[in-house]
Each structure stands twice: as structure tokens, then as C-alpha cells.
Amino acid sequence: MTKRSSDHEIQQAFDTQMNRDKLLQCMRCGFCLSTCPTYIASGFKESHSPRGRIALMLAVANGQKEPDEDFYRTIETCLDCRACEAVCPSGVQYGELIETAKQILIDHHKQGVKEKVIRSLTVRGLFPHPGRLNFMADFVTFYQRSGLQKLTHLLHIMSLFPASLRAMEAVLPDVRAYKKPVDIRPFAADFPEKKTYRVAFFEGCLMGSMFQHVNSTSKVLLQLAGCDVISPAKQICCGALSDHSGEKALAREMAKKNIAVFEAEKIDFIVNNAGGCEAELLEYPRLLADDPEWVPRAKAFSAKVKDVTQILTLTGFDQLALQMPPTKITYQDSCHQQNVFGVAQEPRQLLQAIQGVTLIEMEERVGCCGSGGIYNMVEPTAANHILDLKMAKITALSGVQRIITANPGCFMQMRLGVKRAGIDEQVQVQSITDFLLDAVNYTRTQNQQAIIAVQNS
Amino acid sequence: MIQPEIIEELRQIVGPQNIQTDATDIYTYGYDASPEYYHEPDVVIAPANKAEIIEVLAICRREQLPIVARGSGSNLSGGTVPIAGGIVMTFTRMNQILEFDQQNLTLTVEPGVITKAINQYTASAGLFFPPDPGSMQISTIGGNISENSGGLRALKYGVTKDYVLGLEVVLANGMVVETGGKLTKDVAGLDLTQLMVGSEGTLGIITKAILKLMPIPEANKTMIATYRSMEAAAQSVSDIIAAKIIPATMEFLDQVTIKAVEDFAHVGLPTEAAAMLLIQQDGHPREIDADIATIEKICRQGDAIDVQVAKDEAEGAKLMAARRTALSALARVKPTTVLEDATVPRSEIAPLVKFINDTAKKYKLYIGTFGHAGDGNMHPTCLTDLRDKDEMKRVHLAFDEIYRKTIELGGTVTGEHGVGLAKLAYLPWKLGASGMWADAAIKAALDPDNILNPQKLYGRSEVAVHD
């Protein structure tokens, strides 16, 4: 296939597959510009803004502009963080538009070799398969425990991998610690007898394997808040990585499987702790919109999905008199949690309720860290640039000791960030649930007694 | 088509990082926020300072190359569309606040500063920059000055021109003029500051501006009044002014707009009302209370269905924020939004709104009207579809009539959006032949090569006929 005919086919695909009504919904007011991380990182290039991308998608669909390498680049470099959607007064469904465009590029094999390798490794080969993920987590554990980590550093074996993977390798969490669930027994005495809600925990692929520790922390917090927590065994990855990188068919199958699994349980809520998964779970009705049998089931499912911080505020966890030694923190939102799932207030409410904790907000709170699913692996240069801009905002805040994150992707990316900024000695990166459990533990040692159960407070 | 050697020269001036020439990149500088105009530039550059701009203008004169200064491209007149190709110049690298002078209450800025950032910068000192165009969260101050942007507070506080004390401008011939200063009184020479404000980038390139700041009012109070008819609402506006009250803001929304805004912002606007006034007064708390009480009385006597005063400033701010979304909220209704800004003396609002309604019916169009009722600046907004050629023709015919009526009522063809390309055809109706000649004479004197944003503002002299 010659390059030219392939460009022509892509033009045809844009013509037939892009929803023109939705593209025309953009009235080019430009409100999205100031929120777009790639627009800012590009040095304010309009072609790397949401408004520019929409204009380009429309122009290619209409045959007014030839698709070319620069066009493919601007589509590929979109983080899909959806910050633009959150501020768009005309209600442009940008996520759907960019994902369709990305899908077209994938269908026509326009992605680079490196992206293909990463994609097939992660999106197809790894995330849909809990067993393989566990295996990888075990492998990483072995890799770290065995001393191989040091050895490979010495031998530069990692240099065989793309630079982006090497960078992520350097900040992989200590899997021994993160894979190991937190010991629930010391807390059991504090679990209230009277139950508030029965919730099913959505484990997620990354969280359920490499970050099991964070999931188990979430579950302890939920139980401290009086919840009866179950974890349906047959659930799988939410499908977000497949959906956002254009693997729609696979994402649909994963959605159906999860809906069926959770339908079988008698529960009040489906609880998760990762913005990326939550946004995807919320979008199941859209994903399955062409399947009339599944639409009502998807809607019923999505209506039950909550972030762990929502359940905690709902049950009065922020009313507990938790304490910490004086600690200055900042909070890095998960883009999808904030812009799509719509949760930003609850985590702050929980953090600010802890006596001794000072929450310092970054200038321009909105803003992706550059993680973006597998974005930091396929677009390392752009991701690092965005990350460095973010770190400059954090180092501008004086005395921040911990960066609290809402998502495993952000967590890893911020670990990379503090390293790149040379502040990894002073600044600790932590998930919000770990931080809350730290506060629980500290309060218990201070009081020399169990914390007062939620119902009795 | 621009020669590669010229591109290379420009690259040398601004640096390789600050020039865009690839097809995909330059495609995205061919539009602004108006729906019907598009033209690709040949090259896009972002200079760092006036020295670079002087060098660029020398090339433009030598090559007879058009140059269009562009802020964030949020303007609504086609004014930044590079209709003759050439250079688009952006100010993303000239975006610094240079000096905050609290003795003289001035702020000196580069043109690329985002308007909203000015208020964020000065708020802690208890000062504000009153002009507040709907796009202030993304528009640049350079763009606002070039368009003489208005906003919601114009009735009491005036518009951009009332807050520009001085400018540094690179003229087409490369000379740099510094107009005005940190002065309230200054009658030395012609008022070049005011000549430049609103000149849409046709007389020079603004490189610096001295802005006047005001103390932030102590308090404010917001209220809404709803009506069964648009005419009753418009009458209340006239009655309030006649009672010698000048509210900070007095916004008018018709039913189409109310529904669209409520659908977007969910602030509890009364979607069953035919029209609504959103009124805000600011100042000393005692005076505000007295003014709002009087306004409330006038509205009730003026046949308002309901009058509600926001219980605190936070609730008031929510209502004002919702109003700011009016245009974009309307844009959700149909794919294409044609936003106009017919402006009449405020005593003529009721006849204008009635005429707009009748005209919409006549041409079978969907027009929502909202606007700054206090200053007579209405935004009849037609919701249509660019792809429907027949309907687009009716849109133009309807607005031809609406603007004829606007002139008849003693109004103008643009209150705050600018002439750009969109109002060229109507301009002679307002200026007349002598006015057109005077404007063109000034343009010819200052930009004899016609390189600065050509084909805008002065453009054609024949009257448009859409048939």
C-alpha cells in the first residue's frame, strides 16, 4: 500500500466515520485553550489545542485538508484528559471525537512501531487478562527482590527498551509493598457493627495487581466507614485503555462482562478508586449505545459507580477526629475523575478534615500530569514536557511534603516527576487512600485507643 | 504564495521555535469564532518583542505582504481571519504583566496577557479592570483593545477604551509611537490612544498598554425579574434608567436563551418566562439596598411575573456566571450560531426586540436574543446550520432588515464585536460616504502600503445586497 493511497483511505474514513454534527457543535469560542496541557506544552500552537484538532478533523472529513504526518501527530499527542470538555459551554463531546479519530488511525495502521509494541503488550496482551497481570506483578516482584533490578541497571539491559519504558521502570512502585494487601486485622475492632452500605469493590487491572495495596487500603477505609465490602471474583479490567486507544470492540466485550458480573450482586454501590476506571465505567452506556439490550443494563450499572472518597464523605468519614503531625500536602487530581466522573470536592473535603494537614492548591488546579493511560509510554517527550510544567507548579509551592494522587497512572507519573525535578528526597508521592490510612494509624497511636466508630461519632 | 526566502528571513528574526509553516499548523489560524469566514495564512509567527516586530514589518512593506495581529482568535467579526493570506502574528510570547503601579492605579501589560489574568493579578490589592467581555477567560488584552471590547458592566463602567491610558504601537512604517501615559488629563496632540483602540489591527501593532484600574466595589447585589412579554422587560429597562439609577449590569435574556442557559448551568432560571432581566448593582451596601429596592418596585409595577433578589453574593455570582455562558449555551441548540450585535439607544430596545421577533417569524428562523439591555447592545443570535444554503440565505436577508431597522432607530451595526469582515457591508449605512472617506484617509496616511489587516474595517464602500 503506498502512503498516498493510505492517506486517501484515512480521509475516506474521516468522511464516513466522524460525526459532523458533533464536530460542528464547536463554535470556536476558544474557552478550552487555557485548559489544554498539549496546547500549553506545544508553546501555544493552535493545532495542538482542542479547538484546532476539531477544526482539523472537520477539514479532513470534508476533504478540505489532506491528512498528513502533522495531522496524525496532533491526533496522537492528545492526552484525552478531557479538561476541555469540562469547560466547554457548547457541550462538545470531544472525548468521543478524538477517540474516533484515534481509532481511524489505528485501523489504518498509522501508529508508530513503538506504539504498536506497547499497545499489543498492554492493551491487548496484558490488561484484559488478570492472570497475566498478576504474573507480571509477580515478575516485577521477583525482578526487584532478586537483585536483578540492580544488575540490569549495571548491564544497561533496560536500554534495549524504549526510553519511556526505562523511565517508568525507574519509578515502578516497590511491588513487594504495593502488591501486598494491608493487614486488615488491627482495624477490625473499629469496624462498626451497624452497616451503612453494601458495596462491591471494582478492583481494576493495574490496581488489582500491581497496586493491590492501595485497593486493600480503600477496602479498610470503607469498612471503617461501616460498609460491607465484597469483591466479585469474575470482574475484569474496565476497558478504558482499550476504549481510549481505539480498541472499541474489545472495550465493549469487557464492559458487558463486568455488567453481568456486578448485576448478579445485591449491592448499593460499585466502588472504585482510580479516575481512569471510574470515567470508563460511567461511559458504559455510551460505549454500548448501539446495543439496545445492553443500554438499560449499562445505565443501571453506571448509576451505581462511586469513587471511594464519595462513599467516605457520604458516611461521615470526614467527621472522625483524625490527626496527623503538621503536614503540608498538595493534591493532584486525576483528569478523568475530575473532568469526566466529576469528583474533585470529596477528596479535598476528606484531606482538609484531618487536623494538622494543610492542603496547598497548585496554581491552575486543573491540569494533566502527562500520564494519560499509556500516553507517557507512547509519547514520552510530550509527556515529560507536560510533567515538567506540572512539577514547576509544585516546586513553586513552598514546603509541600507530600503529593497526594487519585489514580495509579498519576501516582507513577508524579513519582517520575519528583525524580526529574530532583525533589524525590523531600517530597513523598502517595495515593489518597494510603494517606488517609496513615492518618487513621497516627490517630490511633496518639489516642492509644481505637478510633471512634463512625456511627458513634 | 510566500517565497521560501521570505520564510527563512522571518525564521531568522523570530527563531525556528516561533514560526509555523506546516500545512496542518497554519490551517488552524484561518478561522476565528465567527462561523462564515475562513482563509489560510501563509505563515504564523510569534515575536518576542517590538524589535522583532519592526523587522517583520520591514519585510511586509518590502514584499507587500499582509500581516494580521491575532490574540486568542475568540473574536466574532472575522477580524482576525487572514483573508488576504500572508502573516498571522500571535502574542503568546509577549504575555507579561510589566508594572503594577498602585500609586497611579495603573497596570502596564504586554498585548498577549489574558484579560482574566489581569483581574486575578490585581484583585488582592483591591483593584480591578472593569471591561469584562464574555470571552475574558481566554481573550487577550491586545485583542480587547483592538476591538474595543465591551461586556456586561459597560452601562456603569464603560468599555475598554475608557480604561486604556496609553499605548506603545509599532506603525506600518516601523516607527514606534508612545501615546498617552499614566495621566488622567493629557491634551498634547491628537488622541492617538483612542484612535488605536478599536482600530482592529489596521493602523499599527500594539506592543504595550497602560491600563487604568478601579477600586473593587465594597459589595454587590444581584436580582432577576421575569416577564410574560419581551416588551414589558424592555420597558422596565427604560423605566429604571429614567428613575436615575445606573446598575452595574442590566442583562436581558429572551425565552430561547433562558432555556439554553438553564439547560447548561442548572441555576434555576424560570424557563416559562418570555423574558428575563438580570440586574446587578455594586457599591456601598446601603446605597445598593436602596437601589435594588427601587428597581424591584419598578419591575413589579412594570408587570413582572416575579422578582427575586439573590440571597448573597455567591448566589448572585452564580447567576452572573450563568449569563456569561449564554452564547455558548445557545450554540448547543443547533450546529451553527450566528451572533450579531445590533445596538440602539436604550430607549429603543422594545421596538428593536419586537422587530427582531417579527423578522425571525417572517423568515422562519430561530433567533434567540440576549444582551446588555442597559446600554442597548442586543445580541440577536440565530441558530442555524451552515450546510443549509437556503436557510443561510434567509439568515442574511433577515439581518439585512434588522440592521436597517437598527440604523432607523438611531443605532449602530456593531456595538462591541467590531466590523472585521462581518459588518463591512453594513458599515456605510452607519458612517455615510463622508465617514467612510475620513476613515479611509486615516488608514491611507498611516498604512499607505495597506499591509496591516487588509480588507477589514474600511474595505468595500458598496452596500450589500443578499439576493
Short mmCIF file of N, CA and C in Angstrom, two decimals, chain A residues 20-21 24-35 39 43-49 51-53 55-56 58-59 64-66 68-72 74 87-92 364, chain B residues 20 22-25 27-29 31-37 70 72-74 76 92-93 95 120 134-138 264 324-325 327-329 331-337 385-387:
data_model
loop_
_atom_site.label_atom_id
_atom_site.label_comp_id
_atom_site.label_asym_id
_atom_site.label_seq_id
_atom_site.Cartn_x
_atom_site.Cartn_y
_atom_site.Cartn_z
N ARG A 20 -20.34 14.67 11.96
CA ARG A 20 -20.19 16.10 11.61
C ARG A 20 -21.00 17.02 12.51
N ASP A 21 -22.20 16.56 12.90
CA ASP A 21 -22.99 17.40 13.80
C ASP A 21 -22.21 17.70 15.08
N LEU A 24 -19.40 20.12 14.35
CA LEU A 24 -19.90 21.49 14.14
C LEU A 24 -20.40 22.13 15.44
N GLN A 25 -20.64 21.29 16.44
CA GLN A 25 -21.07 21.82 17.74
C GLN A 25 -20.05 22.81 18.30
N CYS A 26 -18.80 22.64 17.91
CA CYS A 26 -17.75 23.57 18.37
C CYS A 26 -17.94 24.90 17.66
N MET A 27 -18.12 25.97 18.47
CA MET A 27 -18.30 27.28 17.85
C MET A 27 -17.02 28.10 17.92
N ARG A 28 -15.92 27.44 18.31
CA ARG A 28 -14.59 28.04 18.29
C ARG A 28 -14.46 29.24 19.22
N CYS A 29 -15.17 29.19 20.36
CA CYS A 29 -15.07 30.28 21.33
C CYS A 29 -13.68 30.32 21.96
N GLY A 30 -13.02 29.16 21.98
CA GLY A 30 -11.65 29.12 22.50
C GLY A 30 -11.53 28.94 24.00
N PHE A 31 -12.66 28.73 24.70
CA PHE A 31 -12.59 28.57 26.15
C PHE A 31 -11.70 27.39 26.56
N CYS A 32 -11.57 26.42 25.68
CA CYS A 32 -10.80 25.22 26.00
C CYS A 32 -9.29 25.46 26.02
N LEU A 33 -8.85 26.49 25.32
CA LEU A 33 -7.41 26.65 25.11
C LEU A 33 -6.61 26.65 26.41
N SER A 34 -7.07 27.46 27.37
CA SER A 34 -6.24 27.63 28.57
C SER A 34 -6.20 26.37 29.44
N THR A 35 -7.06 25.39 29.17
CA THR A 35 -7.07 24.18 29.99
C THR A 35 -6.32 23.03 29.33
N TYR A 39 -1.69 22.05 24.34
CA TYR A 39 -1.62 23.39 23.76
C TYR A 39 -0.55 24.20 24.49
N GLY A 43 3.85 25.22 23.30
CA GLY A 43 4.19 26.63 23.11
C GLY A 43 3.04 27.35 22.44
N PHE A 44 1.81 26.97 22.82
CA PHE A 44 0.58 27.61 22.34
C PHE A 44 0.39 27.47 20.83
N LYS A 45 0.52 26.26 20.34
CA LYS A 45 0.21 26.02 18.92
C LYS A 45 -1.26 25.63 18.80
N GLU A 46 -1.97 26.39 18.00
CA GLU A 46 -3.41 26.15 17.84
C GLU A 46 -3.70 24.72 17.36
N SER A 47 -2.81 24.18 16.53
CA SER A 47 -3.05 22.82 16.01
C SER A 47 -2.98 21.78 17.12
N HIS A 48 -2.40 22.12 18.27
CA HIS A 48 -2.35 21.19 19.39
C HIS A 48 -3.35 21.54 20.48
N SER A 49 -4.39 22.29 20.10
CA SER A 49 -5.46 22.63 21.04
C SER A 49 -6.71 21.86 20.65
N ARG A 51 -9.70 23.11 20.08
CA ARG A 51 -10.35 23.85 19.00
C ARG A 51 -9.67 23.56 17.67
N GLY A 52 -8.33 23.54 17.67
CA GLY A 52 -7.59 23.27 16.45
C GLY A 52 -7.82 21.85 15.96
N ARG A 53 -7.81 20.89 16.89
CA ARG A 53 -8.00 19.50 16.48
C ARG A 53 -9.38 19.27 15.88
N ALA A 55 -11.23 21.53 14.37
CA ALA A 55 -11.24 22.16 13.04
C ALA A 55 -10.53 21.27 12.02
N LEU A 56 -9.45 20.65 12.44
CA LEU A 56 -8.69 19.78 11.53
C LEU A 56 -9.46 18.50 11.21
N LEU A 58 -12.63 18.14 11.14
CA LEU A 58 -13.71 18.51 10.24
C LEU A 58 -13.17 18.76 8.83
N ALA A 59 -12.04 19.44 8.76
CA ALA A 59 -11.46 19.77 7.45
C ALA A 59 -11.06 18.49 6.72
N GLN A 64 -11.31 19.15 2.87
CA GLN A 64 -10.74 20.49 2.67
C GLN A 64 -9.26 20.51 2.99
N LYS A 65 -8.82 19.48 3.67
CA LYS A 65 -7.40 19.41 4.01
C LYS A 65 -6.93 17.96 3.90
N GLU A 66 -5.76 17.80 3.30
CA GLU A 66 -5.16 16.47 3.20
C GLU A 66 -4.71 16.02 4.59
N ASP A 68 -2.03 14.53 6.85
CA ASP A 68 -0.58 14.37 6.67
C ASP A 68 0.04 13.98 8.01
N GLU A 69 1.34 13.82 8.02
CA GLU A 69 2.02 13.36 9.24
C GLU A 69 1.75 14.29 10.42
N ASP A 70 1.75 15.61 10.15
CA ASP A 70 1.50 16.56 11.25
C ASP A 70 0.09 16.38 11.80
N PHE A 71 -0.85 16.10 10.90
CA PHE A 71 -2.22 15.86 11.35
C PHE A 71 -2.27 14.62 12.24
N TYR A 72 -1.62 13.55 11.81
CA TYR A 72 -1.61 12.33 12.64
C TYR A 72 -0.96 12.62 13.98
N THR A 74 -0.88 15.45 15.69
CA THR A 74 -1.70 16.21 16.63
C THR A 74 -2.82 15.35 17.21
N VAL A 87 -14.84 22.45 30.53
CA VAL A 87 -15.08 23.89 30.45
C VAL A 87 -15.84 24.28 29.19
N CYS A 88 -16.20 23.33 28.35
CA CYS A 88 -16.85 23.66 27.08
C CYS A 88 -18.31 24.03 27.29
N PRO A 89 -18.68 25.28 27.07
CA PRO A 89 -20.07 25.65 27.29
C PRO A 89 -20.99 25.14 26.18
N SER A 90 -20.45 24.78 25.04
CA SER A 90 -21.32 24.28 23.97
C SER A 90 -21.52 22.78 24.04
N GLY A 91 -20.92 22.14 25.03
CA GLY A 91 -21.15 20.72 25.23
C GLY A 91 -20.57 19.83 24.14
N VAL A 92 -19.44 20.23 23.58
CA VAL A 92 -18.81 19.39 22.57
C VAL A 92 -18.31 18.09 23.22
N GLU A 364 -3.62 27.10 39.07
CA GLU A 364 -4.31 26.38 37.99
C GLU A 364 -4.44 24.91 38.36
N GLN B 20 5.51 28.94 12.35
CA GLN B 20 4.76 27.76 11.91
C GLN B 20 4.47 27.89 10.42
N ASP B 22 3.93 24.53 8.55
CA ASP B 22 3.37 23.27 8.08
C ASP B 22 1.87 23.41 7.82
N ALA B 23 1.40 22.68 6.83
CA ALA B 23 0.00 22.79 6.39
C ALA B 23 -0.98 22.61 7.54
N THR B 24 -0.72 21.61 8.39
CA THR B 24 -1.64 21.33 9.49
C THR B 24 -1.66 22.47 10.49
N ASP B 25 -0.47 23.01 10.77
CA ASP B 25 -0.39 24.10 11.75
C ASP B 25 -1.06 25.36 11.24
N TYR B 27 -3.28 25.71 9.01
CA TYR B 27 -4.72 25.57 8.78
C TYR B 27 -5.51 26.14 9.96
N THR B 28 -4.98 25.95 11.18
CA THR B 28 -5.74 26.32 12.38
C THR B 28 -5.67 27.80 12.73
N TYR B 29 -5.05 28.59 11.86
CA TYR B 29 -5.07 30.04 12.08
C TYR B 29 -5.91 30.74 11.02
N TYR B 31 -9.31 30.69 11.01
CA TYR B 31 -10.66 31.00 11.50
C TYR B 31 -10.59 31.85 12.75
N ASP B 32 -11.74 32.43 13.10
CA ASP B 32 -11.93 32.98 14.43
C ASP B 32 -13.24 32.39 14.95
N ALA B 33 -13.90 33.06 15.90
CA ALA B 33 -15.12 32.46 16.46
C ALA B 33 -16.37 32.80 15.66
N SER B 34 -16.21 33.43 14.49
CA SER B 34 -17.37 33.68 13.63
C SER B 34 -17.49 32.50 12.66
N PRO B 35 -18.73 32.13 12.31
CA PRO B 35 -18.87 30.86 11.59
C PRO B 35 -18.55 30.87 10.10
N GLU B 36 -18.57 32.04 9.45
CA GLU B 36 -18.61 32.01 7.99
C GLU B 36 -17.33 32.39 7.28
N TYR B 37 -16.30 32.74 8.04
CA TYR B 37 -15.10 33.22 7.36
C TYR B 37 -13.92 32.29 7.59
N ARG B 70 -3.13 38.65 15.93
CA ARG B 70 -4.19 37.78 16.44
C ARG B 70 -3.94 37.47 17.90
N SER B 72 -6.35 35.53 20.86
CA SER B 72 -6.75 34.13 21.02
C SER B 72 -7.74 33.69 19.95
N GLY B 73 -8.03 34.57 19.01
CA GLY B 73 -8.97 34.20 17.94
C GLY B 73 -10.37 33.94 18.43
N SER B 74 -10.77 34.64 19.51
CA SER B 74 -12.13 34.44 20.04
C SER B 74 -13.08 35.52 19.54
N LEU B 76 -15.58 37.79 17.04
CA LEU B 76 -16.81 37.33 16.38
C LEU B 76 -17.11 38.06 15.08
N THR B 92 1.76 35.11 21.97
CA THR B 92 1.89 34.14 23.05
C THR B 92 3.22 34.29 23.78
N ARG B 93 4.17 34.97 23.18
CA ARG B 93 5.46 35.20 23.87
C ARG B 93 5.53 36.61 24.44
N ASN B 95 3.45 38.09 26.74
CA ASN B 95 2.29 37.92 27.63
C ASN B 95 2.64 38.21 29.09
N GLN B 120 -7.10 38.67 38.09
CA GLN B 120 -6.52 37.77 39.09
C GLN B 120 -5.30 38.42 39.74
N GLY B 134 -17.46 38.78 27.23
CA GLY B 134 -17.86 37.40 27.51
C GLY B 134 -16.73 36.39 27.37
N SER B 135 -15.73 36.74 26.58
CA SER B 135 -14.65 35.80 26.32
C SER B 135 -13.44 36.04 27.20
N MET B 136 -13.59 36.81 28.29
CA MET B 136 -12.41 37.27 29.04
C MET B 136 -11.53 36.16 29.59
N GLN B 137 -12.07 34.96 29.73
CA GLN B 137 -11.21 33.90 30.27
C GLN B 137 -10.18 33.41 29.26
N ILE B 138 -10.35 33.78 27.99
CA ILE B 138 -9.36 33.36 27.01
C ILE B 138 -8.89 34.52 26.12
N PHE B 264 -27.85 24.30 30.47
CA PHE B 264 -26.40 24.14 30.65
C PHE B 264 -25.97 24.33 32.11
N ARG B 324 -23.03 34.55 31.55
CA ARG B 324 -21.83 34.57 30.71
C ARG B 324 -21.81 33.42 29.71
N THR B 325 -22.51 32.35 30.04
CA THR B 325 -22.49 31.20 29.15
C THR B 325 -23.56 31.29 28.07
N LEU B 327 -24.16 32.71 25.18
CA LEU B 327 -23.85 32.47 23.78
C LEU B 327 -23.53 31.01 23.52
N SER B 328 -22.61 30.48 24.31
CA SER B 328 -22.18 29.11 24.05
C SER B 328 -23.27 28.11 24.37
N ALA B 329 -24.10 28.45 25.35
CA ALA B 329 -25.21 27.55 25.66
C ALA B 329 -26.18 27.49 24.49
N ALA B 331 -25.33 27.82 21.51
CA ALA B 331 -24.63 27.11 20.44
C ALA B 331 -24.94 25.61 20.47
N ARG B 332 -25.39 25.11 21.63
CA ARG B 332 -25.72 23.67 21.72
C ARG B 332 -26.96 23.32 20.92
N VAL B 333 -27.83 24.31 20.73
CA VAL B 333 -29.15 24.03 20.17
C VAL B 333 -29.05 23.56 18.72
N LYS B 334 -28.27 24.26 17.93
CA LYS B 334 -28.09 23.87 16.53
C LYS B 334 -26.60 24.00 16.16
N PRO B 335 -26.20 23.38 15.05
CA PRO B 335 -24.76 23.37 14.75
C PRO B 335 -24.13 24.75 14.56
N THR B 336 -24.84 25.67 13.89
CA THR B 336 -24.21 26.96 13.59
C THR B 336 -24.88 28.09 14.36
N THR B 337 -24.07 28.96 14.90
CA THR B 337 -24.57 30.08 15.68
C THR B 337 -24.11 31.37 15.03
N ASP B 385 -27.84 26.23 10.48
CA ASP B 385 -26.92 25.19 10.04
C ASP B 385 -26.25 25.66 8.75
N LEU B 386 -24.96 25.87 8.86
CA LEU B 386 -24.16 26.38 7.74
C LEU B 386 -24.37 25.57 6.47
N ARG B 387 -24.69 24.27 6.63
CA ARG B 387 -24.82 23.39 5.47
C ARG B 387 -26.13 23.60 4.72
#
